[in-house]
mmCIF file of C-alpha atoms in Angstrom:
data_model
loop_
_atom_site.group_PDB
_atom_site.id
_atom_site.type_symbol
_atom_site.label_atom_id
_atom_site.label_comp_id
_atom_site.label_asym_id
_atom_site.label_seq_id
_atom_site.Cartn_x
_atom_site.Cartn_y
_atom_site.Cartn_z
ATOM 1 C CA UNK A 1 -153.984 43.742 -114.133
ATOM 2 C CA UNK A 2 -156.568 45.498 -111.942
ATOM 3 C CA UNK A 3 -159.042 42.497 -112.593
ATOM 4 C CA UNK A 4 -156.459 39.644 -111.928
ATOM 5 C CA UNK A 5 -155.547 41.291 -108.409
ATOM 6 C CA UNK A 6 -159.192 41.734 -107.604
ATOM 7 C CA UNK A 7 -160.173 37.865 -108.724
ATOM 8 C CA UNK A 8 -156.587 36.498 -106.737
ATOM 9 C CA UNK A 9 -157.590 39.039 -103.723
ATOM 10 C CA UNK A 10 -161.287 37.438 -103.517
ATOM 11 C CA UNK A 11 -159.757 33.746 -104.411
ATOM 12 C CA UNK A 12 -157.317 34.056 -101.486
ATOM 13 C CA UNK A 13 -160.925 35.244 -99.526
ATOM 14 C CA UNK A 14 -162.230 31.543 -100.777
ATOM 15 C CA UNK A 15 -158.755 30.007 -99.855
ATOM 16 C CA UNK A 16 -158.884 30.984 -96.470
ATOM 17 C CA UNK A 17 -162.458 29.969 -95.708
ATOM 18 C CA UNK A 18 -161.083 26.210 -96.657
ATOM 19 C CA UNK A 19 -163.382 26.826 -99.956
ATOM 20 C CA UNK A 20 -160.339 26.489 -102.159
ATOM 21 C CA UNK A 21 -158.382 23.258 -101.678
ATOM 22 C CA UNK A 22 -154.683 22.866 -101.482
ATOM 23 C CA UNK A 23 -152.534 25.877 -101.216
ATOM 24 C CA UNK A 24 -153.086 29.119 -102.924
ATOM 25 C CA UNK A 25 -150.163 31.332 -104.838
ATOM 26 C CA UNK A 26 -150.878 34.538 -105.857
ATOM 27 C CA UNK A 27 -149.299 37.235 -108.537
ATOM 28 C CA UNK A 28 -149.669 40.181 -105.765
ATOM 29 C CA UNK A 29 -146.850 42.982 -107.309
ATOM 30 C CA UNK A 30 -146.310 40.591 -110.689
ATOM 31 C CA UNK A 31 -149.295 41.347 -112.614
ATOM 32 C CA UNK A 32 -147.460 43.009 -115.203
ATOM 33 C CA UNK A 33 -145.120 40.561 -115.892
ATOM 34 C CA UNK A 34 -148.396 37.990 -117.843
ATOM 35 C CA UNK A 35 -150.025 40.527 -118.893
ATOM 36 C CA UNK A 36 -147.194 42.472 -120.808
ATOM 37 C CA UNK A 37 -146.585 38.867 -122.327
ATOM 38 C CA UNK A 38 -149.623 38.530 -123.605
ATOM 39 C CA UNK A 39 -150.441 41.984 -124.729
ATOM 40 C CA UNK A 40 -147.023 41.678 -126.882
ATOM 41 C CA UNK A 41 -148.251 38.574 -128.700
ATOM 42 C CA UNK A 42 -149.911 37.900 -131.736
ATOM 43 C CA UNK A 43 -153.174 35.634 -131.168
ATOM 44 C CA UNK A 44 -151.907 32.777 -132.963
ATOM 45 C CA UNK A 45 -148.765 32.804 -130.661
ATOM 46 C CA UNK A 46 -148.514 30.155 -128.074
ATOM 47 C CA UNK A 47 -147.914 31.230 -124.482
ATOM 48 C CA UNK A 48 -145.213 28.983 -122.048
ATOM 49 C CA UNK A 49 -146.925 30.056 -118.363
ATOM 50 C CA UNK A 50 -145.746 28.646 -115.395
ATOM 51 C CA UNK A 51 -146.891 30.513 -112.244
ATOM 52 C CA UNK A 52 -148.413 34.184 -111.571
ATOM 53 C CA UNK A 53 -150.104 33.969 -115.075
ATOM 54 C CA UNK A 54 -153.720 34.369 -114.333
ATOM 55 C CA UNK A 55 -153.720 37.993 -116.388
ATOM 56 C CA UNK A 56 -152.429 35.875 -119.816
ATOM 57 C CA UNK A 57 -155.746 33.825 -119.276
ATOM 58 C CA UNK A 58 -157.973 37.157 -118.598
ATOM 59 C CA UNK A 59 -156.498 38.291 -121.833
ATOM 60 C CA UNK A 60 -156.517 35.231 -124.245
ATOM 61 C CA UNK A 61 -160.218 35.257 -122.628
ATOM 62 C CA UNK A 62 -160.323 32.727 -119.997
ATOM 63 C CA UNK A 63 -163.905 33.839 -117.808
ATOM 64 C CA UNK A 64 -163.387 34.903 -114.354
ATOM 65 C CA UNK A 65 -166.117 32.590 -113.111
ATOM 66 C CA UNK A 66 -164.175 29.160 -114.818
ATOM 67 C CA UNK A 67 -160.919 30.492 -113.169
ATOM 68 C CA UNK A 68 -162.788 30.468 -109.894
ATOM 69 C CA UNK A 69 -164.512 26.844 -110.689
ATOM 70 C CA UNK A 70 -160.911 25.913 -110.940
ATOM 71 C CA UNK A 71 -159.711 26.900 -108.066
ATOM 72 C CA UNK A 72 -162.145 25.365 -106.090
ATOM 73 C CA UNK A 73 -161.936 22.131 -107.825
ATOM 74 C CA UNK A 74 -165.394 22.243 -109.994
ATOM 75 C CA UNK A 75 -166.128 20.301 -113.098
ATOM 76 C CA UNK A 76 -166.725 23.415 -114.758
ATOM 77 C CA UNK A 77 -163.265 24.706 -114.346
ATOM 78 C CA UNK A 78 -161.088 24.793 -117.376
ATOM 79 C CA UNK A 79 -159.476 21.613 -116.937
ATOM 80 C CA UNK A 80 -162.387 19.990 -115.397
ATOM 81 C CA UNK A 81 -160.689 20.711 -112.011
ATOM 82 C CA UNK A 82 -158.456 18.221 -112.075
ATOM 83 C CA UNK A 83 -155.306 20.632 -112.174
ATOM 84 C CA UNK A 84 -156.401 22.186 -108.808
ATOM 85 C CA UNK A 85 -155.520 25.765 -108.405
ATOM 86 C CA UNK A 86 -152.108 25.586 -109.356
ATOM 87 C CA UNK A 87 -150.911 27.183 -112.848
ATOM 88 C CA UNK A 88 -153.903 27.217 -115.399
ATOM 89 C CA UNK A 89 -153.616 26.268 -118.416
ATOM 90 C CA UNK A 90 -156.227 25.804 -121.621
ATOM 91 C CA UNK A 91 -155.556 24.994 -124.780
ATOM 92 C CA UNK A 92 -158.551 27.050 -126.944
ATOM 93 C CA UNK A 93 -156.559 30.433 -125.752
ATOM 94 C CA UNK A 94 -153.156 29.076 -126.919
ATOM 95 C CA UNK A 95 -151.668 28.626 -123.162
ATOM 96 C CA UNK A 96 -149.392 26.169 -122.416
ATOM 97 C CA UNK A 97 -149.414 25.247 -118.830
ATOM 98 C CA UNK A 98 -145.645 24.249 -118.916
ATOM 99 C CA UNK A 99 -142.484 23.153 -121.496
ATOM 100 C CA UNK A 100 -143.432 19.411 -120.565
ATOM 101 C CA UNK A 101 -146.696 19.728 -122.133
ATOM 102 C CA UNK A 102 -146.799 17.448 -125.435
ATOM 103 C CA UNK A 103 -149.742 17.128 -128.534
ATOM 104 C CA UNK A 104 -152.064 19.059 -130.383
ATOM 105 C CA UNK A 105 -153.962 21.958 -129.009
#
């Protein structure tokens, strides 16, 4: 929890200096709420995030630096950057950006 508020806290930094496009949400006073999700599941359990998630990806293993990539709309963000900084998702750590999301992980 301590690492996503420190990674949000230096994202919102980036945000701010127009390095991270679009708007920014963070999980300020919610960390617990993905990380006691993902801490309670097994590792071949899918996750369902929708916003305030970024501690599920820290713990499935998402790397800090490809969370930041995403945010700031690099290729070698976990969807390429094409998702922008809005909810994460990836498929190798069993996360499910949203209930819409259809086909093989």
């Amino acid at each position: 929890m301590l690492q996503m508020r420190g990674i949000e806290q230096r994202a919102m930094s980036l945000y701010r200096q127009g390095k991270v496009p679009g708007s920014f949400y963070d999980g300020y006073g919610q960390e617990a709420v993905s990380a006691g999700a993902a801490f309670a599941m097994a590792a071949e359990d899918r996750l369902c995030i929708l916003h305030r998630d970024l501690a599920a990806h820290l713990i499935r293993g998402v790397e800090p630096r490809r969370i930041f990539a995403q945010y700031m709309g690099r290729a070698d963000g976990i969807t390429a950057g094409r998702d922008g900084n809005g909810p994460l998702r990836r498929s190798q750590a069993r996360l499910r950006r949203d209930g819409l999301d259809a086909g093989p992980t």
